[in-house]
Tab-separated table of C-alpha atoms and ligand atoms in Angstrom:
chain	number	residue	atom	x	y	z
A	1	UNK	CA	34.107	-19.644	1.415
A	2	UNK	CA	36.239	-20.665	4.303
A	3	UNK	CA	36.819	-18.361	7.621
A	4	UNK	CA	36.369	-18.404	11.040
A	5	UNK	CA	33.776	-17.098	13.292
A	6	UNK	CA	34.136	-15.586	16.665
A	7	UNK	CA	31.517	-14.110	19.260
A	8	UNK	CA	33.118	-13.199	22.287
A	9	UNK	CA	29.641	-12.078	23.870
A	10	UNK	CA	27.713	-14.940	22.395
A	11	UNK	CA	25.614	-12.917	19.797
A	12	UNK	CA	22.772	-15.416	19.171
A	13	UNK	CA	23.064	-14.152	15.709
A	14	UNK	CA	26.582	-15.424	15.107
A	15	UNK	CA	25.024	-19.329	15.483
A	16	UNK	CA	22.456	-18.812	12.739
A	17	UNK	CA	25.148	-17.116	10.599
A	18	UNK	CA	27.599	-19.930	11.258
A	19	UNK	CA	24.798	-22.447	10.442
A	20	UNK	CA	24.000	-21.202	7.012
A	21	UNK	CA	28.059	-20.904	6.486
A	22	UNK	CA	28.230	-24.871	7.582
A	23	UNK	CA	30.925	-24.118	10.152
A	24	UNK	CA	30.831	-23.868	13.644
A	25	UNK	CA	31.900	-21.174	16.034
A	26	UNK	CA	35.156	-20.616	17.015
A	27	UNK	CA	36.030	-20.675	20.933
A	28	UNK	CA	37.892	-18.246	22.493
A	29	UNK	CA	37.966	-17.361	26.239
A	30	UNK	CA	38.180	-14.185	28.236
A	31	UNK	CA	39.803	-14.496	31.596
A	32	UNK	CA	39.062	-11.364	34.069
A	33	UNK	CA	42.190	-10.984	36.571
A	34	UNK	CA	41.223	-9.748	40.086
A	35	UNK	CA	42.019	-6.391	39.120
A	36	UNK	CA	39.389	-6.193	36.113
A	37	UNK	CA	42.034	-6.383	33.342
A	38	UNK	CA	41.430	-9.249	30.433
A	39	UNK	CA	43.309	-11.785	28.610
A	40	UNK	CA	41.857	-13.304	25.223
A	41	UNK	CA	43.136	-16.853	24.745
A	42	UNK	CA	42.114	-18.808	21.293
A	43	UNK	CA	42.594	-22.607	21.599
A	44	UNK	CA	42.944	-23.083	17.551
A	45	UNK	CA	45.055	-22.616	14.560
A	46	UNK	CA	44.171	-19.590	12.800
A	47	UNK	CA	47.052	-18.648	10.749
A	48	UNK	CA	46.539	-17.456	7.342
A	49	UNK	CA	42.615	-17.772	8.101
A	50	UNK	CA	40.051	-14.702	7.461
A	51	UNK	CA	38.369	-14.084	10.734
A	52	UNK	CA	34.986	-12.615	11.587
A	53	UNK	CA	34.021	-11.126	14.740
A	54	UNK	CA	30.051	-10.873	15.175
A	55	UNK	CA	28.992	-8.816	18.333
A	56	UNK	CA	26.804	-5.893	18.641
A	57	UNK	CA	28.495	-2.656	20.032
A	58	UNK	CA	25.815	-1.731	22.659
A	59	UNK	CA	27.214	-1.099	26.072
A	60	UNK	CA	30.359	-0.126	24.003
A	61	UNK	CA	32.608	1.094	26.673
A	62	UNK	CA	32.594	-2.329	28.619
A	63	UNK	CA	32.970	-4.542	25.196
A	64	UNK	CA	35.404	-2.257	23.316
A	65	UNK	CA	38.534	-3.151	24.902
A	66	UNK	CA	38.273	-7.309	25.274
A	67	UNK	CA	36.993	-7.009	21.312
A	68	UNK	CA	40.247	-5.035	20.415
A	69	UNK	CA	42.156	-7.227	22.206
A	70	UNK	CA	40.441	-10.527	20.398
A	71	UNK	CA	40.973	-8.672	17.102
A	72	UNK	CA	44.899	-8.279	18.071
A	73	UNK	CA	45.060	-11.595	19.167
A	74	UNK	CA	43.767	-13.186	16.527
A	75	UNK	CA	46.173	-11.026	13.945
A	76	UNK	CA	49.199	-12.197	16.277
A	77	UNK	CA	48.336	-15.555	15.765
A	78	UNK	CA	48.548	-14.821	12.240
A	79	UNK	CA	45.006	-14.641	10.777
A	80	UNK	CA	45.203	-13.109	7.249
A	81	UNK	CA	42.385	-10.448	8.122
A	82	UNK	CA	39.905	-9.675	10.536
A	83	UNK	CA	36.585	-8.040	9.999
A	84	UNK	CA	33.901	-6.969	12.332
A	85	UNK	CA	30.397	-7.741	11.965
A	86	UNK	CA	28.680	-5.370	14.357
A	87	UNK	CA	24.606	-5.796	14.075
A	88	UNK	CA	24.563	-2.567	16.190
A	89	UNK	CA	27.232	0.085	15.990
A	90	UNK	CA	27.720	2.544	19.037
A	91	UNK	CA	28.679	6.196	19.071
A	92	UNK	CA	27.068	7.217	16.036
A	93	UNK	CA	24.781	10.017	17.560
A	94	UNK	CA	27.524	12.055	18.829
A	95	UNK	CA	27.822	13.250	15.260
A	96	UNK	CA	28.697	16.997	15.903
A	97	UNK	CA	30.041	19.335	18.525
A	98	UNK	CA	26.849	19.901	20.455
A	99	UNK	CA	28.049	22.174	22.966
A	100	UNK	CA	31.639	24.102	23.313
A	101	UNK	CA	34.290	22.207	24.785
A	102	UNK	CA	33.132	18.599	23.886
A	103	UNK	CA	34.641	16.151	21.969
A	104	UNK	CA	33.669	14.436	18.467
A	105	UNK	CA	33.441	10.725	19.896
A	106	UNK	CA	31.844	9.161	16.880
A	107	UNK	CA	34.953	10.331	14.878
A	108	UNK	CA	37.351	8.961	17.910
A	109	UNK	CA	35.404	5.529	17.739
A	110	UNK	CA	35.564	5.340	13.952
A	111	UNK	CA	39.461	5.799	14.211
A	112	UNK	CA	39.892	3.050	17.008
A	113	UNK	CA	37.567	0.550	14.899
A	114	UNK	CA	39.538	1.505	11.443
A	115	UNK	CA	42.805	0.953	12.833
A	116	UNK	CA	41.591	-2.676	14.425
A	117	UNK	CA	39.699	-4.568	11.772
A	118	UNK	CA	39.927	-4.514	8.203
A	119	UNK	CA	36.416	-4.467	7.268
A	120	UNK	CA	32.791	-3.819	8.764
A	121	UNK	CA	29.270	-4.823	8.170
A	122	UNK	CA	26.579	-3.325	10.182
A	123	UNK	CA	22.857	-2.591	10.350
A	124	UNK	CA	21.396	0.789	10.002
A	125	UNK	CA	23.793	2.993	11.427
A	126	UNK	CA	22.682	6.193	12.631
A	127	UNK	CA	23.322	8.280	9.990
A	128	UNK	CA	22.144	11.666	10.526
A	129	UNK	CA	24.721	14.477	10.018
A	130	UNK	CA	27.062	12.013	8.487
A	131	UNK	CA	25.979	10.704	5.134
A	132	UNK	CA	27.728	7.596	4.521
A	133	UNK	CA	30.211	5.565	7.138
A	134	UNK	CA	33.094	6.671	4.923
A	135	UNK	CA	33.003	10.136	6.441
A	136	UNK	CA	34.567	8.852	9.628
A	137	UNK	CA	35.671	4.989	8.957
A	138	UNK	CA	38.459	4.568	6.689
A	139	UNK	CA	37.844	0.743	6.493
A	140	UNK	CA	35.688	-0.824	3.876
A	141	UNK	CA	32.063	-0.724	5.510
A	142	UNK	CA	28.974	-2.449	4.190
A	143	UNK	CA	25.561	-1.374	5.562
A	144	UNK	CA	22.660	-3.700	5.542
A	145	UNK	CA	19.201	-1.885	5.561
A	146	UNK	CA	16.362	-3.620	8.453
A	147	UNK	CA	13.607	-1.820	6.014
A	148	UNK	CA	13.038	-5.097	4.212
A	149	UNK	CA	12.680	-7.221	7.294
A	150	UNK	CA	10.615	-4.657	9.220
A	151	UNK	CA	8.053	-4.143	5.936
A	152	UNK	CA	7.464	-7.645	5.746
A	153	UNK	CA	6.862	-8.003	9.707
A	154	UNK	CA	4.429	-5.088	9.305
A	155	UNK	CA	2.714	-6.671	6.156
A	156	UNK	CA	2.323	-9.605	7.921
A	157	UNK	CA	1.228	-8.778	11.619
A	158	UNK	CA	-0.513	-5.002	11.501
A	159	UNK	CA	-3.593	-4.261	9.703
A	160	UNK	CA	-4.345	-1.202	7.834
A	161	UNK	CA	-0.758	0.383	9.054
A	162	UNK	CA	-0.130	4.288	9.138
A	163	UNK	CA	3.567	4.322	9.808
A	164	UNK	CA	4.949	7.401	12.029
A	165	UNK	CA	8.433	8.498	12.173
A	166	UNK	CA	9.117	10.533	15.473
A	167	UNK	CA	12.047	12.650	14.091
A	168	UNK	CA	13.081	14.272	10.691
A	169	UNK	CA	16.100	11.723	10.429
A	170	UNK	CA	13.746	8.643	10.760
A	171	UNK	CA	12.321	9.664	7.334
A	172	UNK	CA	14.858	7.986	5.379
A	173	UNK	CA	13.890	4.383	6.827
A	174	UNK	CA	9.962	5.378	7.519
A	175	UNK	CA	9.558	6.023	3.922
A	176	UNK	CA	11.275	3.294	2.596
A	177	UNK	CA	9.396	0.993	4.598
A	178	UNK	CA	5.998	2.568	3.717
A	179	UNK	CA	6.844	2.414	-0.244
A	180	UNK	CA	7.482	-1.504	0.434
A	181	UNK	CA	4.098	-1.964	1.771
A	182	UNK	CA	2.080	0.399	0.148
A	183	UNK	CA	1.185	2.435	3.457
A	184	UNK	CA	0.519	6.077	4.445
A	185	UNK	CA	3.494	7.478	6.507
A	186	UNK	CA	4.220	10.966	8.362
A	187	UNK	CA	7.230	12.380	10.424
A	188	UNK	CA	6.583	13.692	13.727
A	189	UNK	CA	8.751	17.280	14.659
A	190	UNK	CA	11.115	16.613	17.444
A	191	UNK	CA	12.883	18.768	19.951
A	192	UNK	CA	15.363	17.223	22.390
A	193	UNK	CA	16.129	19.912	25.304
A	194	UNK	CA	18.263	17.141	27.350
A	195	UNK	CA	18.873	13.218	27.772
A	196	UNK	CA	15.411	12.796	29.315
A	197	UNK	CA	13.446	15.720	27.916
A	198	UNK	CA	12.006	15.296	24.374
A	199	UNK	CA	8.918	17.129	22.651
A	200	UNK	CA	7.089	15.829	19.600
A	201	UNK	CA	4.542	17.557	17.667
A	202	UNK	CA	1.735	15.838	15.553
A	203	UNK	CA	0.349	17.016	12.287
A	204	UNK	CA	-3.495	16.982	11.872
A	205	UNK	CA	-4.244	12.681	11.876
A	206	UNK	CA	-7.942	12.700	11.396
A	207	UNK	CA	-7.818	10.827	8.392
A	208	UNK	CA	-5.724	8.076	10.193
A	209	UNK	CA	-8.110	7.579	12.993
A	210	UNK	CA	-8.932	4.013	11.633
A	211	UNK	CA	-5.480	3.120	10.829
A	212	UNK	CA	-3.158	1.279	13.071
A	213	UNK	CA	-0.220	3.597	14.110
A	214	UNK	CA	3.186	2.126	13.753
A	215	UNK	CA	5.686	4.148	15.390
A	216	UNK	CA	9.268	3.252	13.913
A	217	UNK	CA	12.507	4.576	15.058
A	218	UNK	CA	16.118	3.025	14.524
A	219	UNK	CA	17.428	3.286	18.058
A	220	UNK	CA	15.655	3.324	21.592
A	221	UNK	CA	17.646	4.588	24.463
A	222	UNK	CA	16.296	6.378	27.344
A	223	UNK	CA	13.098	5.660	25.680
A	224	UNK	CA	11.710	9.136	25.898
A	225	UNK	CA	11.473	9.905	22.067
A	226	UNK	CA	9.190	6.931	21.811
A	227	UNK	CA	7.176	7.429	24.976
A	228	UNK	CA	6.632	11.239	23.917
A	229	UNK	CA	5.500	10.131	20.431
A	230	UNK	CA	3.309	7.509	22.029
A	231	UNK	CA	1.731	10.177	24.343
A	232	UNK	CA	0.780	12.293	21.216
A	233	UNK	CA	-0.497	9.726	19.437
A	234	UNK	CA	-2.827	8.946	22.214
A	235	UNK	CA	-3.694	12.316	22.921
A	236	UNK	CA	-4.598	12.811	19.222
A	237	UNK	CA	-7.377	9.724	19.676
A	238	UNK	CA	-5.495	7.441	17.628
A	239	UNK	CA	-5.336	3.728	18.331
A	240	UNK	CA	-2.694	2.325	20.471
A	241	UNK	CA	0.327	2.284	18.546
A	242	UNK	CA	2.781	-0.890	17.500
A	243	UNK	CA	6.265	0.607	18.460
A	244	UNK	CA	9.227	-0.753	16.102
A	245	UNK	CA	12.815	-0.470	16.934
A	246	UNK	CA	15.766	-1.259	14.699
A	247	UNK	CA	18.405	-1.304	17.535
A	248	UNK	CA	16.226	-2.108	21.074
A	249	UNK	CA	19.262	-0.377	23.224
A	250	UNK	CA	16.630	-0.016	26.096
A	251	UNK	CA	19.006	1.659	28.295
A	252	UNK	CA	17.764	1.519	32.308
A	253	UNK	CA	14.185	1.108	32.597
A	254	UNK	CA	13.133	2.288	29.251
A	255	UNK	CA	11.609	-1.090	28.167
A	256	UNK	CA	9.673	-1.420	31.508
A	257	UNK	CA	8.148	2.421	30.989
A	258	UNK	CA	7.297	1.769	27.439
A	259	UNK	CA	5.407	-1.463	28.291
A	260	UNK	CA	3.576	0.369	30.858
A	261	UNK	CA	2.720	3.080	28.188
A	262	UNK	CA	-0.376	2.796	26.315
A	263	UNK	CA	0.810	0.910	23.244
A	264	UNK	CA	-0.255	-2.370	21.339
A	265	UNK	CA	3.143	-3.820	21.116
A	266	UNK	CA	6.610	-3.223	21.321
A	267	UNK	CA	8.886	-4.955	18.704
A	268	UNK	CA	12.526	-5.311	17.747
A	269	UNK	CA	15.053	-6.466	15.147
A	270	UNK	CA	17.415	-9.010	16.473
A	271	UNK	CA	20.776	-6.745	16.107
A	272	UNK	CA	20.833	-6.617	19.602
A	273	UNK	CA	19.304	-9.648	21.813
A	274	UNK	CA	16.603	-8.509	23.821
A	275	UNK	CA	12.837	-10.176	24.515
A	276	UNK	CA	11.310	-7.712	21.980
A	277	UNK	CA	13.332	-9.190	19.325
A	278	UNK	CA	10.573	-10.372	16.617
A	279	UNK	CA	12.226	-9.217	13.420
A	280	UNK	CA	15.224	-11.387	12.320
A	281	UNK	CA	17.989	-9.517	10.190
A	282	UNK	CA	20.223	-12.575	9.902
A	283	UNK	CA	19.346	-13.288	6.122
A	284	UNK	CA	20.510	-9.953	5.276
A	285	UNK	CA	23.858	-10.233	7.236
A	286	UNK	CA	24.256	-13.264	5.761
A	287	UNK	CA	24.209	-11.734	2.128
A	288	UNK	CA	26.168	-9.323	3.107
A	289	UNK	CA	29.133	-11.214	4.348
A	290	UNK	CA	28.654	-13.168	0.832
A	291	UNK	CA	29.177	-10.145	-0.827
A	292	UNK	CA	32.474	-9.233	1.223
A	293	UNK	CA	33.641	-12.769	0.331
A	294	UNK	CA	32.839	-13.133	-3.156
B	1	R5P	C1	17.815	10.297	17.190
B	1	R5P	O1	18.072	10.991	16.618
B	1	R5P	C2	17.590	8.583	16.916
B	1	R5P	O2	16.645	8.391	15.703
B	1	R5P	C3	16.466	8.329	18.106
B	1	R5P	O3	15.199	9.102	17.927
B	1	R5P	C4	16.996	8.585	19.453
B	1	R5P	O4	18.259	7.870	19.510
B	1	R5P	C5	16.082	7.762	20.443
B	1	R5P	O5	16.730	8.278	21.839
B	1	R5P	P1	15.933	7.930	22.978
B	1	R5P	O6	15.561	6.908	23.442
B	1	R5P	O7	16.998	8.245	24.313
B	1	R5P	O8	14.859	9.038	22.930
């Protein structure tokens, strides 16, 4: 299996993945001109090579254009194909026209990515109103589920857990994790009134008073969903919850606010580099890459 790996934003997973495939990371430089425009330069021969770009698409608006330039440069220099391994895929939550006059950005974003890459691997994209990435992506895409890695971590680190999903769409992964470690789970009812205002309702939790609550969400962005769930867990006299995120986006001061709230611990998967990373998904991505190149 021979291919070149680039990571324009030095994602730590790219190092782990390159090591496992006994290859080194290929080097590219991004020159930023005084006016903010960028130029990508590749100092090695990639003619006829298969190329994988490994970078997460958080802060997408800033990252995307240089990444597309890299993909295009690689193709111009003769690469036979270019795949995108994006542990976190942005823009998946804008999956419907929520208000009159709005654009469907998930679809526009998918069209752009599909035009520039030959295939894609990602971890738990936010599939809520879409059932499959192929609903909007036209390239072959492979989805990796972090559930196994999260289940292993909970099993090793939390005694007598009860898993909690903050909203209906979280049931897909919370249920899966609960089944893997044979733990009980329940799902909260969420209503979002704005970016910043979220309300969740807890069912009767009397039987879980001696359990360790584990709140699991796919994306923590503003942190308001999780903060409100933490508030309700505490208001119902449960123990302080362990909080787990697949994708630690943590916009603004979300992480600091969560740490200041009554939680036991905040941990995340390493899809986006962050100090809360405790759950490694590299092996899952390596297996996915093997499947792409088998
Ligand atoms: C929403 O449907 C997702 O699963 C998360 O619950 C949501 O993205 C969290 O957003 P925030 O941290 O801004 O409340």
